[in-house]
Coordinates of C-alpha atoms and ligand atoms in Angstrom, one line a residue:
X682 CA 116.7 78.2 131.5
X683 CA 120.5 78.1 131.6
X684 CA 121.8 76.8 128.2
X685 CA 125.4 77.9 128.8
X686 CA 126.9 74.5 128.9
X687 CA 124.4 72.9 126.5
X688 CA 124.8 72.8 122.8
X689 CA 121.2 72.8 121.4
X690 CA 120.8 71.9 117.8
X691 CA 118.5 73.9 115.5
X692 CA 115.4 71.7 116.2
X693 CA 115.9 72.0 119.9
X694 CA 116.3 75.7 119.6
X695 CA 113.1 76.0 117.6
X696 CA 111.3 74.0 120.3
X697 CA 112.5 76.3 123.1
X698 CA 111.6 79.4 121.2
X699 CA 108.1 78.2 120.1
X700 CA 107.2 76.9 123.6
X701 CA 108.4 80.2 125.1
X702 CA 106.3 82.3 122.6
X703 CA 103.3 80.1 122.9
X704 CA 103.1 79.9 126.7
X705 CA 104.2 83.4 127.3
X706 CA 106.8 82.0 129.7
X707 CA 108.9 84.7 131.4
X708 CA 111.8 82.4 132.2
X709 CA 115.0 84.0 130.9
X710 CA 117.3 82.1 128.4
X711 CA 120.8 82.4 129.7
X712 CA 124.1 81.9 128.0
X713 CA 126.8 83.3 130.3
X714 CA 130.0 81.3 130.3
X715 CA 131.3 83.4 133.2
X716 CA 128.1 83.6 135.1
X717 CA 127.7 87.3 134.1
X718 CA 129.9 88.5 136.9
X719 CA 132.5 90.2 134.6
X720 CA 132.6 93.8 133.6
X721 CA 131.8 93.7 129.8
X722 CA 133.4 95.9 127.3
X723 CA 129.8 96.7 126.0
X724 CA 126.4 95.6 127.0
X725 CA 124.1 95.6 123.9
X726 CA 120.6 96.4 125.0
X727 CA 118.6 94.8 122.2
X728 CA 119.8 92.0 120.1
X729 CA 118.2 92.9 116.8
X730 CA 120.1 93.4 113.6
X731 CA 122.1 96.3 115.1
X732 CA 122.9 94.7 118.5
X733 CA 123.7 91.3 117.1
X734 CA 126.1 92.5 114.5
X735 CA 127.7 95.0 116.9
X736 CA 128.2 92.3 119.6
X737 CA 129.6 89.9 117.1
X738 CA 132.1 92.5 115.7
X739 CA 133.2 93.5 119.2
X740 CA 133.8 89.9 120.0
X741 CA 135.7 89.3 116.8
X742 CA 137.9 92.2 117.7
X743 CA 138.8 90.5 121.0
X744 CA 136.3 92.4 123.1
X745 CA 133.7 91.0 125.6
X746 CA 130.1 91.8 124.6
X747 CA 126.8 90.9 126.3
X748 CA 123.5 91.0 124.6
X749 CA 120.2 91.4 126.5
X750 CA 116.9 91.0 124.7
X751 CA 113.3 90.8 125.8
X752 CA 112.4 88.4 123.0
X753 CA 113.5 84.7 123.3
X754 CA 115.6 85.0 120.2
X755 CA 118.2 87.2 118.5
X756 CA 117.7 89.0 115.3
X757 CA 115.0 91.3 116.4
X758 CA 112.0 92.5 114.4
X759 CA 113.3 91.6 111.0
X760 CA 112.8 87.8 111.1
X761 CA 109.8 88.1 113.4
X762 CA 107.5 90.7 112.1
X763 CA 109.2 92.9 109.5
X764 CA 111.5 92.2 106.5
X765 CA 111.1 88.5 106.4
X766 CA 107.3 88.3 106.3
X767 CA 107.3 91.3 103.9
X768 CA 109.6 89.4 101.5
X769 CA 107.3 86.3 101.8
X770 CA 104.2 88.5 101.1
X771 CA 105.9 90.2 98.2
X772 CA 106.9 86.8 96.6
X773 CA 103.3 85.6 97.0
X774 CA 102.1 88.9 95.5
X775 CA 104.3 88.4 92.4
X776 CA 103.0 84.8 91.9
X777 CA 99.4 85.8 92.3
X778 CA 99.9 88.7 89.9
X779 CA 101.0 86.3 87.2
X780 CA 98.0 84.0 88.0
X781 CA 95.6 86.9 87.7
X782 CA 97.0 88.2 84.4
X783 CA 97.1 84.7 82.9
X784 CA 94.0 83.3 84.5
X785 CA 92.7 80.4 82.4
X786 CA 95.6 80.8 79.8
X787 CA 98.5 78.4 79.2
X788 CA 98.9 76.2 82.3
X789 CA 97.3 78.8 84.7
X790 CA 94.0 77.7 86.2
X791 CA 91.1 80.2 86.3
X792 CA 91.7 82.9 89.0
X793 CA 90.1 81.8 92.2
X794 CA 90.5 84.4 95.0
X795 CA 89.1 81.9 97.6
X796 CA 92.5 80.1 97.1
X797 CA 94.6 83.1 98.0
X798 CA 94.2 83.7 101.7
X799 CA 96.1 86.3 103.6
X800 CA 95.7 84.3 106.8
X801 CA 97.1 81.1 105.1
X802 CA 100.2 83.0 104.2
X803 CA 100.6 84.5 107.7
X804 CA 100.1 81.0 109.1
X805 CA 102.7 79.7 106.8
X806 CA 105.1 82.4 108.1
X807 CA 104.3 81.9 111.7
X808 CA 104.9 78.1 111.3
X809 CA 108.3 78.8 109.8
X810 CA 109.7 81.9 111.5
X811 CA 111.1 80.1 114.6
X812 CA 113.6 78.2 112.4
X813 CA 115.3 81.5 111.6
X814 CA 115.2 82.6 115.2
X815 CA 116.7 79.2 116.2
X816 CA 119.6 79.8 113.7
X817 CA 120.4 83.3 115.2
X818 CA 120.5 81.8 118.7
X819 CA 122.6 78.9 117.7
X820 CA 125.1 80.9 115.5
X821 CA 125.5 83.7 118.1
X822 CA 126.3 81.2 120.8
X823 CA 128.3 78.4 119.0
X824 CA 130.0 80.3 116.2
X825 CA 130.2 83.9 117.3
X826 CA 130.7 83.1 121.0
X827 CA 128.7 86.0 122.3
X828 CA 127.2 85.9 125.8
X829 CA 123.5 86.6 125.9
X830 CA 120.4 86.7 128.1
X831 CA 117.1 86.4 126.2
X832 CA 113.4 86.6 127.1
X833 CA 114.5 89.2 129.6
X834 CA 113.5 92.9 129.3
X835 CA 116.4 95.1 130.3
X836 CA 116.2 98.0 132.6
X837 CA 118.9 100.5 132.2
X838 CA 120.0 101.7 135.7
X839 CA 122.8 104.0 134.7
X840 CA 125.5 104.4 132.0
X841 CA 127.4 101.3 133.2
X842 CA 124.6 99.1 134.8
X843 CA 121.7 97.2 133.3
X844 CA 119.3 95.0 135.1
X845 CA 117.8 91.9 133.5
X846 CA 116.6 88.4 134.6
X847 CA 117.1 89.5 138.3
X848 CA 120.7 90.2 137.8
X849 CA 122.8 93.4 137.6
X850 CA 125.3 93.5 134.7
X851 CA 128.1 95.9 134.5
X852 CA 129.6 97.3 131.3
X853 CA 132.2 99.9 130.4
X854 CA 129.9 101.0 127.6
X855 CA 126.2 100.6 126.7
X856 CA 125.0 100.2 123.2
X857 CA 121.3 100.8 122.9
X858 CA 119.5 99.1 120.0
X859 CA 116.0 98.7 121.1
X860 CA 114.4 99.5 117.7
X861 CA 111.2 101.2 116.8
X862 CA 107.5 100.5 116.9
X863 CA 104.7 101.1 114.3
X864 CA 103.4 104.6 114.3
X865 CA 99.7 105.1 114.9
X866 CA 98.4 108.4 113.5
X867 CA 96.0 110.3 115.7
X868 CA 92.8 109.4 113.8
X869 CA 89.5 109.0 115.7
X870 CA 88.6 105.3 115.8
X871 CA 92.1 104.1 115.0
X872 CA 92.0 101.7 118.0
X873 CA 89.0 99.7 116.8
X874 CA 89.2 96.0 116.1
X875 CA 90.1 95.4 112.5
X876 CA 92.9 98.0 112.4
X877 CA 96.3 96.4 112.0
X878 CA 99.9 97.3 111.5
X879 CA 102.9 95.1 110.4
X880 CA 103.3 93.7 113.8
X881 CA 99.7 93.0 114.9
X882 CA 98.9 91.6 111.3
X883 CA 101.3 88.7 112.1
X884 CA 100.3 88.2 115.7
X885 CA 96.5 88.9 115.8
X886 CA 94.7 88.7 112.4
X887 CA 91.8 86.3 113.1
X888 CA 89.6 86.6 110.0
X889 CA 90.0 86.8 106.2
X890 CA 89.7 90.4 105.1
X891 CA 87.4 91.0 102.1
X892 CA 88.4 94.7 101.4
X893 CA 91.3 96.7 102.7
X894 CA 92.0 100.4 103.3
X895 CA 95.7 101.2 103.7
X896 CA 96.8 104.4 105.3
X897 CA 100.2 105.6 104.3
X898 CA 102.2 106.3 101.1
X899 CA 105.7 104.9 101.8
X900 CA 107.3 101.4 101.5
X901 CA 105.1 99.4 103.9
X902 CA 101.9 100.9 102.5
X903 CA 102.8 100.0 98.9
X904 CA 104.2 96.6 99.8
X905 CA 101.4 95.4 102.0
X906 CA 98.7 97.0 99.9
X907 CA 100.0 95.3 96.8
X908 CA 100.0 91.9 98.7
X909 CA 96.5 92.3 100.0
X910 CA 95.2 93.4 96.6
X911 CA 97.0 90.5 94.8
X912 CA 95.1 88.0 97.1
X913 CA 91.8 89.4 95.7
X914 CA 91.2 91.7 98.7
X915 CA 90.0 95.0 97.0
X916 CA 92.5 97.6 98.3
X917 CA 92.4 101.4 98.6
X918 CA 95.5 103.3 99.6
X919 CA 95.0 106.7 101.2
X920 CA 98.1 108.9 101.2
X921 CA 98.6 112.6 102.0
X922 CA 101.5 112.9 99.7
X923 CA 101.8 111.2 96.3
X924 CA 102.9 107.5 96.7
X925 CA 106.7 107.1 97.1
X926 CA 107.0 110.9 97.8
X927 CA 106.9 110.5 101.6
X928 CA 109.9 112.0 103.4
X929 CA 111.3 108.5 104.3
X930 CA 112.3 107.9 100.6
X931 CA 114.8 109.8 98.7
X932 CA 116.1 109.9 95.1
X933 CA 112.8 108.5 93.7
X934 CA 112.8 109.1 90.0
X935 CA 109.5 110.4 88.5
X936 CA 109.7 108.0 85.6
X937 CA 110.2 105.1 87.9
X938 CA 107.5 106.3 90.3
X939 CA 104.9 106.7 87.6
X940 CA 105.6 103.2 86.2
X941 CA 105.1 101.7 89.6
X942 CA 102.0 103.7 90.6
X943 CA 100.4 103.3 87.2
X944 CA 101.1 99.6 87.4
X945 CA 99.3 99.4 90.8
X946 CA 96.4 101.3 89.4
X947 CA 96.3 99.0 86.3
X948 CA 96.0 96.1 88.7
X949 CA 92.9 97.6 90.3
X950 CA 94.2 99.3 93.4
X951 CA 92.3 102.4 94.3
X952 CA 94.9 105.1 95.0
X953 CA 93.8 108.3 96.7
X954 CA 96.8 110.7 96.7
X955 CA 96.4 114.1 98.5
X956 CA 93.7 112.5 100.6
X957 CA 93.4 112.4 104.4
X958 CA 91.7 109.8 106.6
X959 CA 89.3 111.6 108.9
X960 CA 87.8 108.8 111.0
X961 CA 87.8 105.0 111.3
X962 CA 84.2 104.1 111.3
X963 CA 82.3 101.2 113.0
X964 CA 80.9 100.5 116.5
X965 CA 83.4 98.0 117.9
X966 CA 84.8 96.5 114.7
X967 CA 85.9 98.5 111.6
X968 CA 83.2 99.1 109.0
X969 CA 84.6 101.8 107.0
X970 CA 86.9 104.9 106.7
X971 CA 85.8 108.4 106.3
X972 CA 88.2 110.2 104.0
X973 CA 88.8 113.8 102.9
X974 CA 89.5 113.9 99.2
X975 CA 91.9 116.3 97.6
X976 CA 89.0 118.6 96.5
X977 CA 87.7 118.8 100.2
X978 CA 84.8 116.4 99.7
X979 CA 84.2 113.7 102.3
X980 CA 83.8 110.2 101.1
X981 CA 83.0 107.0 103.0
X982 CA 85.0 103.7 102.1
X983 CA 83.4 100.5 103.2
X984 CA 85.9 98.0 104.6
X985 CA 86.3 95.3 107.1
X986 CA 90.1 95.7 107.4
X987 CA 92.4 98.8 107.8
X988 CA 96.2 98.6 107.6
X989 CA 98.4 101.4 109.0
X990 CA 101.6 101.7 107.0
X991 CA 102.6 105.1 108.3
X992 CA 106.2 104.5 109.4
X993 CA 107.8 103.7 112.7
X994 CA 108.7 105.7 115.8
X995 CA 112.0 104.9 117.7
X996 CA 111.6 103.4 121.2
X997 CA 113.6 106.2 122.8
X998 CA 111.2 106.8 125.7
X999 CA 112.1 103.5 127.4
X1000 CA 115.8 104.1 127.5
X1001 CA 116.1 107.8 127.0
X1002 CA 114.7 109.2 130.3
X1003 CA 116.8 107.5 132.9
X1004 CA 120.1 108.3 131.2
X1005 CA 119.1 111.9 130.1
X1006 CA 119.7 111.1 126.4
X1007 CA 119.1 113.8 123.8
X1008 CA 116.0 112.9 121.8
X1009 CA 115.3 114.6 118.4
X1010 CA 112.1 115.9 116.9
X1011 CA 111.2 112.6 115.4
X1012 CA 111.6 110.7 118.7
X1013 CA 115.0 109.4 117.8
X1014 CA 118.0 109.2 120.1
X1015 CA 120.5 111.8 118.8
X1016 CA 124.0 110.3 117.9
X1017 CA 127.1 111.6 116.2
X1018 CA 128.7 109.8 113.2
X1019 CA 130.5 107.5 115.7
X1020 CA 127.1 106.5 117.2
X1021 CA 127.9 108.2 120.4
X1022 CA 125.0 109.8 122.4
X1023 CA 125.4 112.9 124.6
X1024 CA 126.1 110.6 127.6
X1025 CA 129.8 109.4 127.6
X1026 CA 130.1 105.6 127.1
X1027 CA 126.5 105.3 125.8
X1028 CA 126.0 104.5 122.1
X1029 CA 122.7 104.2 120.1
X1030 CA 122.2 102.3 116.9
X1031 CA 119.7 101.1 114.3
X1032 CA 116.1 102.2 114.1
X1033 CA 116.4 103.8 117.6
X1034 CA 118.4 106.7 116.0
X1035 CA 115.8 107.3 113.3
X1036 CA 115.7 106.9 109.5
X1037 CA 116.7 105.4 107.3
X1038 CA 115.2 102.4 109.0
X1039 CA 117.0 99.7 107.0
X1040 CA 119.0 96.6 107.8
X1041 CA 122.3 97.7 106.4
X1042 CA 122.2 100.8 108.5
X1043 CA 121.2 98.9 111.7
X1044 CA 124.0 96.4 111.3
X1045 CA 126.6 98.9 110.3
X1046 CA 125.7 101.2 113.1
X1047 CA 126.3 98.2 115.5
X1048 CA 129.7 97.5 113.9
X1049 CA 130.6 101.3 114.1
X1050 CA 129.8 101.4 117.8
X1051 CA 131.8 98.2 118.4
X1052 CA 134.8 99.5 116.5
X1053 CA 134.9 102.8 118.3
X1054 CA 134.5 101.1 121.7
X1055 CA 137.5 98.9 120.7
X1056 CA 139.7 101.8 119.9
X1057 CA 139.2 102.5 116.2
X1058 CA 137.9 105.9 115.3
X1059 CA 135.2 105.1 112.7
X1060 CA 132.5 107.4 111.3
X1061 CA 129.5 106.0 109.5
X1062 CA 127.8 108.2 106.9
X1063 CA 124.5 106.6 105.8
X1064 CA 123.3 109.5 103.8
X1065 CA 123.7 107.6 100.5
X1066 CA 122.6 104.1 99.9
X1067 CA 120.8 101.9 97.4
X1068 CA 117.1 101.4 98.1
X1069 CA 114.2 99.2 97.0
X1070 CA 110.6 98.3 97.6
X1071 CA 108.2 95.7 96.4
X1072 CA 104.8 96.1 94.7
X1073 CA 104.1 93.0 92.6
X1074 CA 107.5 93.9 91.2
X1075 CA 110.9 94.5 92.8
X1076 CA 111.7 98.2 92.5
X1077 CA 115.3 99.4 93.0
X1078 CA 117.1 102.6 92.7
X1079 CA 120.5 104.2 93.6
X1080 CA 122.0 107.6 93.2
X1081 CA 120.3 110.6 91.6
X1082 CA 116.9 110.8 90.1
X1083 CA 116.7 112.4 86.6
X1084 CA 115.1 115.6 88.2
X1085 CA 117.9 115.8 90.8
X1086 CA 120.6 115.4 88.3
X1087 CA 119.1 118.2 86.1
X1088 CA 119.3 120.5 89.1
X1089 CA 123.1 120.0 89.4
X1090 CA 124.4 119.0 86.0
X1091 CA 124.1 120.8 82.7
X1092 CA 124.3 117.9 80.3
X1093 CA 122.2 115.1 81.7
X1094 CA 121.9 112.0 79.4
X1095 CA 119.2 109.4 79.9
X1096 CA 119.4 105.8 78.7
X1097 CA 116.1 104.2 79.3
X1098 CA 114.0 101.2 78.4
X1099 CA 111.4 101.4 77.0
X1100 CA 112.9 104.5 75.4
X1101 CA 111.2 107.8 75.9
X1102 CA 110.4 109.0 72.4
X1103 CA 107.3 111.2 72.0
X1104 CA 104.5 109.3 70.2
X1105 CA 106.3 106.0 69.9
X1106 CA 103.9 103.1 70.7
X1107 CA 106.1 101.6 73.5
X1108 CA 103.2 99.7 74.9
X1109 CA 103.8 97.0 72.3
X1110 CA 107.5 96.8 73.1
X1111 CA 108.5 93.7 75.1
X1112 CA 111.5 95.4 76.6
X1113 CA 113.2 95.4 79.1
X1114 CA 112.6 91.7 79.4
X1115 CA 114.5 89.4 81.7
X1116 CA 114.2 86.5 84.1
X1117 CA 110.7 86.4 85.6
X1118 CA 109.3 89.0 83.1
X1119 CA 109.5 86.7 80.1
X1120 CA 105.8 85.8 80.2
X1121 CA 104.8 89.4 80.4
X1122 CA 107.2 90.2 77.5
X1123 CA 105.4 87.8 75.2
X1124 CA 101.8 88.3 76.3
X1125 CA 101.5 91.7 78.1
X1126 CA 104.6 93.7 76.9
X1127 CA 103.8 96.9 78.7
X1128 CA 104.1 95.0 82.0
X1129 CA 107.6 93.8 81.4
X1130 CA 109.4 96.5 83.4
X1131 CA 111.3 99.8 83.3
X1132 CA 115.0 100.8 83.5
X1133 CA 116.7 104.2 83.5
X1134 CA 120.3 105.3 83.7
X1135 CA 121.1 108.9 84.6
X1136 CA 124.5 110.0 83.2
X1137 CA 126.6 113.2 83.4
X1138 CA 127.4 113.9 79.7
X1139 CA 130.5 115.9 80.6
X1140 CA 132.3 113.5 82.9
X1141 CA 130.5 110.4 81.5
X1142 CA 129.8 109.2 85.0
X1143 CA 126.7 107.3 86.0
X1144 CA 124.8 109.4 88.4
X1145 CA 121.8 107.2 89.1
X1146 CA 120.1 103.9 88.1
X1147 CA 116.5 103.0 88.4
X1148 CA 114.8 99.6 87.8
X1149 CA 111.4 97.9 87.9
X1150 CA 111.4 94.2 87.3
X1151 CA 112.9 91.3 89.2
X1152 CA 116.3 90.2 90.3
X1153 CA 118.2 93.5 90.2
X1154 CA 118.6 94.1 93.9
X1155 CA 121.8 92.2 94.1
X1156 CA 123.4 94.2 91.3
X1157 CA 122.3 97.5 92.9
X1158 CA 124.4 96.8 96.0
X1159 CA 127.5 96.8 93.8
X1160 CA 126.4 99.7 91.6
X1161 CA 126.0 101.7 94.8
X1162 CA 129.6 101.0 95.7
X1163 CA 130.8 101.6 92.2
X1164 CA 129.1 104.9 91.5
X1165 CA 129.9 106.4 94.9
X1166 CA 133.6 105.5 95.0
X1167 CA 135.9 108.4 94.2
X1168 CA 136.5 107.6 90.6
X1169 CA 132.9 106.7 90.1
X1170 CA 131.6 104.5 87.3
X1171 CA 131.5 105.7 83.7
X1172 CA 129.3 104.7 80.8
X1173 CA 132.4 103.3 79.2
X1174 CA 133.2 101.1 82.3
X1175 CA 129.6 99.9 82.4
X1176 CA 129.4 99.2 78.7
X1177 CA 132.6 97.1 78.9
X1178 CA 131.3 94.8 81.7
X1179 CA 130.4 91.1 80.8
X1180 CA 126.7 90.7 80.8
X1181 CA 124.8 87.5 81.8
X1182 CA 122.3 88.0 79.0
X1183 CA 118.7 88.5 79.8
X1184 CA 118.8 89.5 83.3
X1185 CA 118.6 93.2 84.2
X1186 CA 121.8 93.6 82.2
X1187 CA 120.2 96.2 79.9
X1188 CA 122.2 98.8 81.7
X1189 CA 125.4 97.1 80.2
X1190 CA 124.2 96.5 76.7
X1191 CA 122.6 99.9 76.3
X1192 CA 125.6 101.7 77.7
X1193 CA 127.7 99.8 75.2
X1194 CA 125.5 100.9 72.3
X1195 CA 126.2 104.6 73.2
X1196 CA 129.7 104.5 74.7
X1197 CA 131.5 104.8 71.3
X1198 CA 130.2 108.4 71.0
X1199 CA 132.6 111.2 72.2
X1200 CA 129.5 113.4 72.7
X1201 CA 126.8 111.3 74.5
X1202 CA 123.2 111.5 73.5
X1203 CA 120.1 109.9 75.0
X1204 CA 118.9 106.4 74.1
Ligands
LIG148 P1 115.2 95.6 115.9 O1 115.5 94.5 115.0 O2 113.8 96.0 116.0 O3 115.7 95.1 117.3 C1 115.4 95.7 118.6 C2 115.5 94.7 119.7 O4 115.4 95.3 120.9 C3 114.3 93.7 119.6 O5 114.9 92.4 119.5 C4 113.6 93.9 121.0 O6 113.1 92.7 121.5 C5 114.7 94.5 121.8 N1 114.2 95.3 122.9 C6 113.4 96.3 122.9 N2 113.2 96.8 124.1 C7 114.1 96.1 125.0 C8 114.3 96.2 126.3 N3 113.8 97.0 127.2 N4 115.2 95.1 126.8 C9 115.7 94.3 126.0 N5 115.5 94.2 124.7 C10 114.6 95.1 124.1 N6 114.9 96.7 106.1 C11 115.7 96.2 105.1 O7 116.8 96.6 105.0 N7 115.1 95.4 104.1 C12 113.8 95.1 104.2 O8 113.2 94.4 103.4 C13 113.0 95.6 105.3 N8 111.7 95.2 105.4 C14 111.0 95.8 106.5 C15 109.6 95.5 106.5 C16 108.8 96.1 107.5 C17 107.3 95.8 107.5 C18 109.4 96.9 108.5 C19 108.6 97.5 109.6 C20 110.7 97.1 108.4 C21 111.5 96.6 107.4 N9 112.9 96.8 107.4 C22 113.7 96.4 106.3 C23 113.6 97.6 108.4 C24 114.4 96.7 109.4 O9 113.5 95.7 109.8 C25 114.9 97.4 110.6 O10 115.6 98.6 110.1 C26 115.8 96.6 111.4 O11 115.2 95.5 111.9 C27 116.2 97.5 112.7 O12 117.1 96.7 113.5 P2 117.3 97.2 114.9 O13 118.5 96.3 115.5 O14 117.6 98.7 115.0 O15 116.0 96.9 115.7
LIG149 C1 118.4 88.9 110.1 C2 118.6 89.2 111.5 S1 116.8 88.4 109.7 S2 120.3 89.7 111.8 O1 120.6 91.0 111.2 O2 121.1 88.6 111.1 O3 120.5 89.7 113.2

């Protein structure tokens, strides 16, 4: 389908994408104002977050980009199977959590698990996701003016040639952004029906699970496990390492971690840390999981649904071999800080180059490659960044954990809510409280959240911030910038900010209560 000279509106794009996905049509969707005959400054193989932002930036700088993607839409895995459904699930989990705690009280009806269906939420997502895809296609063509060929798997021929939709495209540079796929641990029985990952959950779930076993201890395991459990599907999480102590997460503060994990246990999630799945049981369909407990005993968990949340593996095989790209021990394409691979003129970006597998990194890798191709010399260091995950809460953190700070600084000051004071009955303290935790604050105070600031008492600089509650993600983006800039952010700066009272502004007001002291002490 050649849409080069057409100007589809959003509904028309939605229709094109849905029909293509539903029928499995292999007809390419082509937007090539010059018929694809030019030599492009860069061909972006993969139009996910990395490829789309890279191509848009290169175009904005006056360059000529082409995107080729095998899906009939731009934007990649995020709006199709990853971040966007995860946020929907987490929103639903938070709503259901309130309903369950307040069942039959105030205006809440009696908790009725039959009303909370995992399949209904997935159906809702599938019905809506094409509108996001439609917007990406429309914006990239009409506003960003980037050439693209969609619904067309690309075959890299050499460092300047890519074949797709029966056409050979030439580029002075290649930018590879083909993403990652869910990792499937080598456990006997893992391929049985009833075993899902974040992608197949969206595409293939055809029954309502009644119990769930989640394998993994990182973000996806906690997020999806919390959602499944919130719907009333009794959930067990099996993790070799303690939850949130997987190598994909850094700077996780122990106080924050225990608030999160205790909260999950309090809600009835069965958490087996230090445990190992031995076999997925069942003849054809899953009927259980055999697990080795930390003390070496074997235990059998009965379940009709297994969810793998064990991370992702870069799709390096597909593009790596033909070009002779260097691939690292975790299956990632190896790049330098300019996103250059070992092959001149070939760049790699996003999930393909390994962790952290996050949107900010994918998009900024794309922009870094584009800028270097266009003659800037730009390095991108993504070793420090703000991070978050969801349980039935939003959990955010940035900078050093308390434990990390104590390893490098002599005088570490902690400002925390609830305060850590030996023997104090903080379970009755309705603080911190803020938007979306007010009901908890008044009826179940111990559920109303957790906040911690880690400060270097000598320089008075904020070293880290940690938060469990709602609505702090936005602030953490700016806190990240402020604490990592050369002059940092001091307790005095923070205490002098203007709070919008009763949101996660406790960091401001608590800092102000201590900032007057020349020698800082804990609060
Ligand atoms: P992708 O977006 O995966 O794009 C790769 C593209 O390459 C795809 O469009 C694919 O069709 C295309 N492709 C592959 N092979 C070919 C080929 N041969 N020819 C042509 N095209 C090809 N990050 C966050 O920051 N916040 C979140 O809340 C968040 N939630 C997440 C939840 C889940 C469950 C998961 C799994 C991830 C989440 N992430 C989140 C991570 C985020 O989704 C990824 O880091 C990001 O999407 C990576 O972008 P990318 O461009 O590298 O790859
Ligand atoms: C967001 C996709 S869901 S992209 O990063 O805007 O391409």
